Amino acid sequence: MSEYVKIKKGLNLKLVGEAVRTITELPVAGIFAIKPKDFVGITPKLLVKAGANVEAGTPLFYDKNDENVLFCSPVSGEVIEIIRGDKRVILEIRILADKDIKYLSCTPSDPNLLSEKEITEKLLKNGIWPFIRQRPYGTIANPKDRPKAIFISGFDTNPLAPDYDFIFSEKETDFQTGLDALKKLTTGKIHLNLKADSSPPAVFSQAQNVQINTISGPHPAGNVGVQIHHIDPINKGEVVWHINPQDVVIIGKLFSKGIFDAVRTIAVTGTQLEKTQYYKTIVGTTIKNILADAVLKKGDNRIISGSVLSGSQIPADGFLGFYDTQISVILEGNDYEFMGWLAPGFNKFSVSRTFFSWLSPNKKHNLNTNLHGEERPFVMTGQYEKVFPMDIYPVQLLKSILIEDIDLMEKLGIYEVVEEDFALCELICTSKIKSQEIIRHGLDMVRKEFS
C-alpha cells in the first residue's frame, strides 16, 4: 500500500543557472579516475599497477575490510597513474580511456531465475555492489546483511538538481531488471518515492515489485534519509539500503547485457557557465571536456562535484564523484561588502527577514561562497528546527557528537542521518558551524565502536 508524506519543514534554495532540457553526448573523455575517498570507511588494496591495460569492469582494487567488494574500471584503456597522498594513501587511480569502450563481459541472466546468493555474487564480482549504500553510517552496503527495506528516491530537491522525470526516458526495461535483482536482496519492500503533484515517466509509474510512495514539500524532501525517516525509520540494529535510480539501470544492464555499463546523465549547472544543460557521460569522467563545452566564465570560480549544499570542491581538471549526478559552478566569495548588513538587500538571500528580499520569495539568486561572518559560539536559536524535517533534535545531536557521548548520540538519532541531512542547517547557521563535518565525525565514531 502506497504512502503519501507531506514535508512541512525545509527550504528551497532557488538559484540562477538551472540546466536546460538538452542532453549532449561528448566523445569519451581522455582520462577517468576512481577515487577511494568517495567511499566511506573502506581501506583500498590495489589489484593493478601503472601501465596495466584494463577493460570496463576490470577490478582496480578491493576493500581490505571485505575482499569480496571490488571496485572496477568504468572504461577500457591504460592505467596511467596511481595518485597517492600522505602515508601513501591512495587518492586516485587514473585511466587513459580508449575511444571505443571494450567491456569485460559475463553471461546475461534473468534475476527472477537467480537466488539471492547468485545475484549478490554477480554484483560483487562485476564491481556493481559499491552503488548500493546503507543507513546507518552512509557506507557501502554490507553484502552479508539482509536489509529491512531498500529505498530509491525518484526525485532530487537539491538546488539546480537534475530532473529525473526528464532524463529517465526509454529506460523501462533495464530499470525494471535492476528492481527485480534488488527485490531478491531484501526481506521487506523496495520503496520508490516520487514527487507528489508531478507526472512521472512510465519507467517510474509502471515499475513492478516496488511500493510507490508520493512525497511533497520543500528540500530536503528528495533526500533519501528524510524519506526513510517518515516511511520506515531505522532503529538500533536495523539496516536499510538505498540506491540512485540511475544506478538501478546500471544493475539492470549487468543482467540484461552482461557488462558494467557505468553511463550516467548529469546536470551541469550554475551561474558561471555559459551553457547549462545535461551531459551523457560515464562515472569518474574528467570534467575538463564538459566545462570546455559548457564554457566556463572568467572569474574566481568554485567548481563542485554534486550539489552546492553538500558536494565536494574539485579543480577544473578534476573528476566527477562516484555518486554525483551534478556539477555546480558558482563564484567564490572573496569579495567583502563594507557594512553590507545596513543595505536593504533586495538581491540578497536570507532565510530571515533581515533583508527585504523576503518580499520576493520566488526570486532566483546568484549566490557565491561567502560565509558573511566567521564561526561563533554554538548557541540555541531554533533555526535548525525550522528546516530539519525529522523527529530529531539537531542541535542536541551535534553537541552530543562534540562531547563524544556515543550513548547520547544513539538516543538522539545518529543512525538515521548522514551529512547531507544537515546541509540546510549548515547553510542557515548564524554560528557558521560545520554541521556536516561534525555528523561524519559522529558516524565514524559509532561505526568504529561497534564494528
PDB file of C-alpha atoms in Angstrom, residues 221-450:
ATOM      1  CA  ALA A 221      12.025  16.134   0.697  1.00  0.00           C
ATOM      2  CA  GLY A 222      14.094  14.436  -2.016  1.00  0.00           C
ATOM      3  CA  ASN A 223      16.770  13.247   0.411  1.00  0.00           C
ATOM      4  CA  VAL A 224      16.507   9.510   0.918  1.00  0.00           C
ATOM      5  CA  GLY A 225      17.257   9.925   4.642  1.00  0.00           C
ATOM      6  CA  VAL A 226      14.147  12.065   5.133  1.00  0.00           C
ATOM      7  CA  GLN A 227      12.086   9.542   3.186  1.00  0.00           C
ATOM      8  CA  ILE A 228      13.353   6.627   5.278  1.00  0.00           C
ATOM      9  CA  HIS A 229      12.602   8.557   8.478  1.00  0.00           C
ATOM     10  CA  HIS A 230       8.966   9.160   7.541  1.00  0.00           C
ATOM     11  CA  ILE A 231       8.192   5.819   5.873  1.00  0.00           C
ATOM     12  CA  ASP A 232      10.266   3.133   7.620  1.00  0.00           C
ATOM     13  CA  PRO A 233      12.550   4.671  10.263  1.00  0.00           C
ATOM     14  CA  ILE A 234      15.719   2.946  11.443  1.00  0.00           C
ATOM     15  CA  ASN A 235      16.140   1.634  14.966  1.00  0.00           C
ATOM     16  CA  LYS A 236      19.349   0.360  16.517  1.00  0.00           C
ATOM     17  CA  GLY A 237      20.357  -2.919  14.912  1.00  0.00           C
ATOM     18  CA  GLU A 238      18.313  -2.344  11.742  1.00  0.00           C
ATOM     19  CA  VAL A 239      19.688  -1.731   8.260  1.00  0.00           C
ATOM     20  CA  VAL A 240      18.143  -0.002   5.244  1.00  0.00           C
ATOM     21  CA  TRP A 241      19.791   0.167   1.823  1.00  0.00           C
ATOM     22  CA  HIS A 242      19.372   2.871  -0.791  1.00  0.00           C
ATOM     23  CA  ILE A 243      20.477   3.456  -4.368  1.00  0.00           C
ATOM     24  CA  ASN A 244      20.219   6.193  -7.007  1.00  0.00           C
ATOM     25  CA  PRO A 245      17.694   5.356  -9.769  1.00  0.00           C
ATOM     26  CA  GLN A 246      20.353   5.791 -12.475  1.00  0.00           C
ATOM     27  CA  ASP A 247      22.426   3.134 -10.738  1.00  0.00           C
ATOM     28  CA  VAL A 248      19.443   0.772 -10.763  1.00  0.00           C
ATOM     29  CA  VAL A 249      19.709   0.995 -14.569  1.00  0.00           C
ATOM     30  CA  ILE A 250      23.415   0.056 -14.329  1.00  0.00           C
ATOM     31  CA  ILE A 251      22.403  -3.041 -12.350  1.00  0.00           C
ATOM     32  CA  GLY A 252      19.789  -3.851 -14.998  1.00  0.00           C
ATOM     33  CA  LYS A 253      22.373  -3.645 -17.793  1.00  0.00           C
ATOM     34  CA  LEU A 254      24.647  -6.068 -15.954  1.00  0.00           C
ATOM     35  CA  PHE A 255      21.908  -8.716 -16.031  1.00  0.00           C
ATOM     36  CA  SER A 256      20.455  -7.930 -19.476  1.00  0.00           C
ATOM     37  CA  LYS A 257      23.739  -7.317 -21.350  1.00  0.00           C
ATOM     38  CA  GLY A 258      26.354  -8.879 -19.105  1.00  0.00           C
ATOM     39  CA  ILE A 259      28.510  -5.731 -18.895  1.00  0.00           C
ATOM     40  CA  PHE A 260      29.450  -2.982 -16.439  1.00  0.00           C
ATOM     41  CA  ASP A 261      27.992  -0.031 -18.351  1.00  0.00           C
ATOM     42  CA  ALA A 262      28.515   2.928 -15.987  1.00  0.00           C
ATOM     43  CA  VAL A 263      26.793   5.553 -18.156  1.00  0.00           C
ATOM     44  CA  ARG A 264      25.157   8.390 -16.250  1.00  0.00           C
ATOM     45  CA  THR A 265      23.326  11.582 -17.269  1.00  0.00           C
ATOM     46  CA  ILE A 266      24.415  14.571 -15.191  1.00  0.00           C
ATOM     47  CA  ALA A 267      23.188  18.156 -14.855  1.00  0.00           C
ATOM     48  CA  VAL A 268      25.867  20.815 -15.418  1.00  0.00           C
ATOM     49  CA  THR A 269      24.630  23.946 -13.689  1.00  0.00           C
ATOM     50  CA  GLY A 270      25.487  27.266 -12.120  1.00  0.00           C
ATOM     51  CA  THR A 271      25.823  30.958 -12.826  1.00  0.00           C
ATOM     52  CA  GLN A 272      29.437  30.694 -14.003  1.00  0.00           C
ATOM     53  CA  LEU A 273      28.671  28.651 -17.104  1.00  0.00           C
ATOM     54  CA  GLU A 274      27.564  29.993 -20.485  1.00  0.00           C
ATOM     55  CA  LYS A 275      25.643  26.790 -21.289  1.00  0.00           C
ATOM     56  CA  THR A 276      23.850  24.899 -18.557  1.00  0.00           C
ATOM     57  CA  GLN A 277      22.477  21.585 -19.756  1.00  0.00           C
ATOM     58  CA  TYR A 278      22.614  17.827 -19.347  1.00  0.00           C
ATOM     59  CA  TYR A 279      25.517  15.624 -20.403  1.00  0.00           C
ATOM     60  CA  LYS A 280      25.569  11.909 -21.006  1.00  0.00           C
ATOM     61  CA  THR A 281      28.850  10.658 -19.598  1.00  0.00           C
ATOM     62  CA  ILE A 282      30.469   7.846 -17.599  1.00  0.00           C
ATOM     63  CA  VAL A 283      31.188   7.533 -13.879  1.00  0.00           C
ATOM     64  CA  GLY A 284      34.585   9.005 -12.983  1.00  0.00           C
ATOM     65  CA  THR A 285      34.899  11.218 -16.055  1.00  0.00           C
ATOM     66  CA  THR A 286      37.208  14.207 -16.150  1.00  0.00           C
ATOM     67  CA  ILE A 287      35.139  17.387 -16.117  1.00  0.00           C
ATOM     68  CA  LYS A 288      37.646  19.283 -18.273  1.00  0.00           C
ATOM     69  CA  ASN A 289      35.922  18.463 -21.563  1.00  0.00           C
ATOM     70  CA  ILE A 290      32.481  19.130 -20.103  1.00  0.00           C
ATOM     71  CA  LEU A 291      33.453  22.573 -18.802  1.00  0.00           C
ATOM     72  CA  ALA A 292      35.061  23.395 -22.136  1.00  0.00           C
ATOM     73  CA  ASP A 293      31.795  22.635 -23.926  1.00  0.00           C
ATOM     74  CA  ALA A 294      29.666  24.407 -21.299  1.00  0.00           C
ATOM     75  CA  VAL A 295      32.075  27.395 -21.485  1.00  0.00           C
ATOM     76  CA  LEU A 296      33.388  28.367 -18.066  1.00  0.00           C
ATOM     77  CA  LYS A 297      33.065  32.100 -17.411  1.00  0.00           C
ATOM     78  CA  LYS A 298      36.016  34.185 -16.281  1.00  0.00           C
ATOM     79  CA  GLY A 299      36.400  34.783 -12.590  1.00  0.00           C
ATOM     80  CA  ASP A 300      37.390  33.052  -9.386  1.00  0.00           C
ATOM     81  CA  ASN A 301      35.089  30.062  -9.652  1.00  0.00           C
ATOM     82  CA  ARG A 302      34.123  27.310  -7.217  1.00  0.00           C
ATOM     83  CA  ILE A 303      33.602  24.040  -9.095  1.00  0.00           C
ATOM     84  CA  ILE A 304      31.605  21.461  -7.177  1.00  0.00           C
ATOM     85  CA  SER A 305      31.016  17.804  -7.921  1.00  0.00           C
ATOM     86  CA  GLY A 306      27.484  17.458  -6.609  1.00  0.00           C
ATOM     87  CA  SER A 307      25.125  19.973  -5.027  1.00  0.00           C
ATOM     88  CA  VAL A 308      26.191  23.393  -3.747  1.00  0.00           C
ATOM     89  CA  LEU A 309      24.882  22.274  -0.338  1.00  0.00           C
ATOM     90  CA  SER A 310      26.760  19.001   0.108  1.00  0.00           C
ATOM     91  CA  GLY A 311      29.057  18.447  -2.881  1.00  0.00           C
ATOM     92  CA  SER A 312      32.866  18.367  -2.996  1.00  0.00           C
ATOM     93  CA  GLN A 313      35.081  21.095  -4.433  1.00  0.00           C
ATOM     94  CA  ILE A 314      37.205  19.874  -7.347  1.00  0.00           C
ATOM     95  CA  PRO A 315      39.666  21.592  -9.722  1.00  0.00           C
ATOM     96  CA  ALA A 316      38.799  22.439 -13.327  1.00  0.00           C
ATOM     97  CA  ASP A 317      40.657  19.316 -14.452  1.00  0.00           C
ATOM     98  CA  GLY A 318      39.209  17.152 -11.678  1.00  0.00           C
ATOM     99  CA  PHE A 319      36.880  14.173 -11.863  1.00  0.00           C
ATOM    100  CA  LEU A 320      33.188  13.531 -11.261  1.00  0.00           C
ATOM    101  CA  GLY A 321      32.496  11.881  -7.906  1.00  0.00           C
ATOM    102  CA  PHE A 322      31.364   8.254  -7.959  1.00  0.00           C
ATOM    103  CA  TYR A 323      27.877   9.027  -6.626  1.00  0.00           C
ATOM    104  CA  ASP A 324      27.413  12.516  -8.107  1.00  0.00           C
ATOM    105  CA  THR A 325      24.856  13.360 -10.791  1.00  0.00           C
ATOM    106  CA  GLN A 326      25.535  17.096 -10.929  1.00  0.00           C
ATOM    107  CA  ILE A 327      28.306  19.638 -11.468  1.00  0.00           C
ATOM    108  CA  SER A 328      27.753  23.117  -9.994  1.00  0.00           C
ATOM    109  CA  VAL A 329      29.857  26.186 -10.754  1.00  0.00           C
ATOM    110  CA  ILE A 330      29.456  29.390  -8.724  1.00  0.00           C
ATOM    111  CA  LEU A 331      31.644  32.335  -7.762  1.00  0.00           C
ATOM    112  CA  GLU A 332      33.992  32.171  -4.834  1.00  0.00           C
ATOM    113  CA  GLY A 333      33.054  34.519  -2.006  1.00  0.00           C
ATOM    114  CA  ASN A 334      36.264  36.506  -1.871  1.00  0.00           C
ATOM    115  CA  ASP A 335      34.675  39.937  -2.034  1.00  0.00           C
ATOM    116  CA  TYR A 336      33.608  41.703   1.132  1.00  0.00           C
ATOM    117  CA  GLU A 337      30.942  44.368   1.354  1.00  0.00           C
ATOM    118  CA  PHE A 338      31.669  47.087   3.886  1.00  0.00           C
ATOM    119  CA  MET A 339      28.738  47.380   6.307  1.00  0.00           C
ATOM    120  CA  GLY A 340      26.595  45.370   3.888  1.00  0.00           C
ATOM    121  CA  TRP A 341      24.230  44.460   6.691  1.00  0.00           C
ATOM    122  CA  LEU A 342      22.962  48.062   6.635  1.00  0.00           C
ATOM    123  CA  ALA A 343      21.808  47.848   2.986  1.00  0.00           C
ATOM    124  CA  PRO A 344      18.177  46.925   2.226  1.00  0.00           C
ATOM    125  CA  GLY A 345      19.371  43.755   0.434  1.00  0.00           C
ATOM    126  CA  PHE A 346      16.689  43.324  -2.230  1.00  0.00           C
ATOM    127  CA  ASN A 347      19.001  40.929  -4.106  1.00  0.00           C
ATOM    128  CA  LYS A 348      20.419  39.149  -1.072  1.00  0.00           C
ATOM    129  CA  PHE A 349      19.294  35.718   0.045  1.00  0.00           C
ATOM    130  CA  SER A 350      18.132  35.426   3.640  1.00  0.00           C
ATOM    131  CA  VAL A 351      16.026  32.873   5.483  1.00  0.00           C
ATOM    132  CA  SER A 352      15.003  35.522   7.993  1.00  0.00           C
ATOM    133  CA  ARG A 353      13.585  38.967   7.333  1.00  0.00           C
ATOM    134  CA  THR A 354      16.949  40.676   7.749  1.00  0.00           C
ATOM    135  CA  PHE A 355      16.795  41.869   4.131  1.00  0.00           C
ATOM    136  CA  PHE A 356      13.868  42.980   2.007  1.00  0.00           C
ATOM    137  CA  SER A 357      14.421  40.025  -0.338  1.00  0.00           C
ATOM    138  CA  TRP A 358      11.820  38.133   1.719  1.00  0.00           C
ATOM    139  CA  LEU A 359       9.224  40.164  -0.193  1.00  0.00           C
ATOM    140  CA  SER A 360      10.152  38.169  -3.347  1.00  0.00           C
ATOM    141  CA  PRO A 361      10.059  34.506  -2.203  1.00  0.00           C
ATOM    142  CA  ASN A 362      10.210  33.123  -5.767  1.00  0.00           C
ATOM    143  CA  LYS A 363      13.211  35.193  -6.814  1.00  0.00           C
ATOM    144  CA  LYS A 364      16.234  33.225  -8.043  1.00  0.00           C
ATOM    145  CA  HIS A 365      19.514  34.277  -6.515  1.00  0.00           C
ATOM    146  CA  ASN A 366      23.082  34.468  -7.782  1.00  0.00           C
ATOM    147  CA  LEU A 367      24.985  33.341  -4.707  1.00  0.00           C
ATOM    148  CA  ASN A 368      28.673  32.841  -4.002  1.00  0.00           C
ATOM    149  CA  THR A 369      30.548  31.018  -1.245  1.00  0.00           C
ATOM    150  CA  ASN A 370      30.912  33.989   1.097  1.00  0.00           C
ATOM    151  CA  LEU A 371      30.083  32.980   4.672  1.00  0.00           C
ATOM    152  CA  HIS A 372      29.173  36.549   5.708  1.00  0.00           C
ATOM    153  CA  GLY A 373      30.849  36.085   9.049  1.00  0.00           C
ATOM    154  CA  GLU A 374      33.053  33.706  10.964  1.00  0.00           C
ATOM    155  CA  GLU A 375      32.495  30.833  13.355  1.00  0.00           C
ATOM    156  CA  ARG A 376      30.874  31.942  16.603  1.00  0.00           C
ATOM    157  CA  PRO A 377      29.728  30.231  19.819  1.00  0.00           C
ATOM    158  CA  PHE A 378      27.215  27.459  19.102  1.00  0.00           C
ATOM    159  CA  VAL A 379      24.019  28.724  20.714  1.00  0.00           C
ATOM    160  CA  MET A 380      20.391  27.598  20.718  1.00  0.00           C
ATOM    161  CA  THR A 381      18.452  29.746  18.243  1.00  0.00           C
ATOM    162  CA  GLY A 382      15.682  27.453  16.963  1.00  0.00           C
ATOM    163  CA  GLN A 383      16.916  27.967  13.385  1.00  0.00           C
ATOM    164  CA  TYR A 384      17.799  24.356  12.687  1.00  0.00           C
ATOM    165  CA  GLU A 385      14.385  23.064  13.687  1.00  0.00           C
ATOM    166  CA  LYS A 386      12.722  25.226  11.019  1.00  0.00           C
ATOM    167  CA  VAL A 387      14.486  23.411   8.153  1.00  0.00           C
ATOM    168  CA  PHE A 388      15.070  19.954   9.673  1.00  0.00           C
ATOM    169  CA  PRO A 389      12.049  17.723   8.901  1.00  0.00           C
ATOM    170  CA  MET A 390      12.917  14.779  11.134  1.00  0.00           C
ATOM    171  CA  ASP A 391      11.697  13.980  14.624  1.00  0.00           C
ATOM    172  CA  ILE A 392      15.230  14.554  15.910  1.00  0.00           C
ATOM    173  CA  TYR A 393      16.754  17.378  17.929  1.00  0.00           C
ATOM    174  CA  PRO A 394      19.503  18.521  15.522  1.00  0.00           C
ATOM    175  CA  VAL A 395      21.419  20.881  17.832  1.00  0.00           C
ATOM    176  CA  GLN A 396      21.433  18.407  20.694  1.00  0.00           C
ATOM    177  CA  LEU A 397      22.658  15.654  18.368  1.00  0.00           C
ATOM    178  CA  LEU A 398      25.518  17.833  17.126  1.00  0.00           C
ATOM    179  CA  LYS A 399      26.528  18.723  20.677  1.00  0.00           C
ATOM    180  CA  SER A 400      26.449  15.079  21.758  1.00  0.00           C
ATOM    181  CA  ILE A 401      28.961  14.389  18.968  1.00  0.00           C
ATOM    182  CA  LEU A 402      31.154  17.289  20.035  1.00  0.00           C
ATOM    183  CA  ILE A 403      31.425  15.804  23.537  1.00  0.00           C
ATOM    184  CA  GLU A 404      31.799  12.295  22.017  1.00  0.00           C
ATOM    185  CA  ASP A 405      28.963  10.762  24.040  1.00  0.00           C
ATOM    186  CA  ILE A 406      28.034   7.701  21.971  1.00  0.00           C
ATOM    187  CA  ASP A 407      25.115   6.634  24.197  1.00  0.00           C
ATOM    188  CA  LEU A 408      23.572  10.081  23.833  1.00  0.00           C
ATOM    189  CA  MET A 409      24.181  10.080  20.073  1.00  0.00           C
ATOM    190  CA  GLU A 410      22.224   6.837  19.786  1.00  0.00           C
ATOM    191  CA  LYS A 411      19.309   8.230  21.779  1.00  0.00           C
ATOM    192  CA  LEU A 412      19.250  11.392  19.648  1.00  0.00           C
ATOM    193  CA  GLY A 413      19.056   9.581  16.277  1.00  0.00           C
ATOM    194  CA  ILE A 414      22.597   9.246  14.897  1.00  0.00           C
ATOM    195  CA  TYR A 415      21.601   6.081  12.999  1.00  0.00           C
ATOM    196  CA  GLU A 416      19.098   7.938  10.817  1.00  0.00           C
ATOM    197  CA  VAL A 417      21.254  10.744   9.433  1.00  0.00           C
ATOM    198  CA  VAL A 418      24.258  11.422   7.217  1.00  0.00           C
ATOM    199  CA  GLU A 419      25.976  14.651   6.223  1.00  0.00           C
ATOM    200  CA  GLU A 420      23.518  15.777   3.544  1.00  0.00           C
ATOM    201  CA  ASP A 421      20.651  15.747   6.045  1.00  0.00           C
ATOM    202  CA  PHE A 422      22.360  18.621   7.893  1.00  0.00           C
ATOM    203  CA  ALA A 423      23.291  20.652   4.798  1.00  0.00           C
ATOM    204  CA  LEU A 424      20.440  23.132   5.257  1.00  0.00           C
ATOM    205  CA  CYS A 425      21.283  23.524   8.937  1.00  0.00           C
ATOM    206  CA  GLU A 426      24.811  24.456   7.932  1.00  0.00           C
ATOM    207  CA  LEU A 427      23.530  26.884   5.285  1.00  0.00           C
ATOM    208  CA  ILE A 428      21.358  28.923   7.640  1.00  0.00           C
ATOM    209  CA  CYS A 429      23.544  28.690  10.743  1.00  0.00           C
ATOM    210  CA  THR A 430      24.385  32.128  12.165  1.00  0.00           C
ATOM    211  CA  SER A 431      27.181  30.494  14.171  1.00  0.00           C
ATOM    212  CA  LYS A 432      28.780  29.121  10.944  1.00  0.00           C
ATOM    213  CA  ILE A 433      29.067  25.664  12.473  1.00  0.00           C
ATOM    214  CA  LYS A 434      30.344  22.959  10.087  1.00  0.00           C
ATOM    215  CA  SER A 435      27.468  20.629  10.828  1.00  0.00           C
ATOM    216  CA  GLN A 436      28.206  18.139   8.060  1.00  0.00           C
ATOM    217  CA  GLU A 437      31.771  17.561   9.258  1.00  0.00           C
ATOM    218  CA  ILE A 438      30.512  17.025  12.792  1.00  0.00           C
ATOM    219  CA  ILE A 439      27.915  14.481  11.653  1.00  0.00           C
ATOM    220  CA  ARG A 440      30.529  12.500   9.721  1.00  0.00           C
ATOM    221  CA  HIS A 441      32.801  12.514  12.774  1.00  0.00           C
ATOM    222  CA  GLY A 442      29.956  11.154  14.882  1.00  0.00           C
ATOM    223  CA  LEU A 443      29.061   8.445  12.378  1.00  0.00           C
ATOM    224  CA  ASP A 444      32.688   7.325  12.156  1.00  0.00           C
ATOM    225  CA  MET A 445      32.936   7.159  15.945  1.00  0.00           C
ATOM    226  CA  VAL A 446      29.826   4.977  16.261  1.00  0.00           C
ATOM    227  CA  ARG A 447      30.824   2.746  13.353  1.00  0.00           C
ATOM    228  CA  LYS A 448      34.271   2.088  14.818  1.00  0.00           C
ATOM    229  CA  GLU A 449      32.788   1.478  18.258  1.00  0.00           C
ATOM    230  CA  PHE A 450      30.508  -1.301  17.039  1.00  0.00           C
TER     231      PHE A 450
END
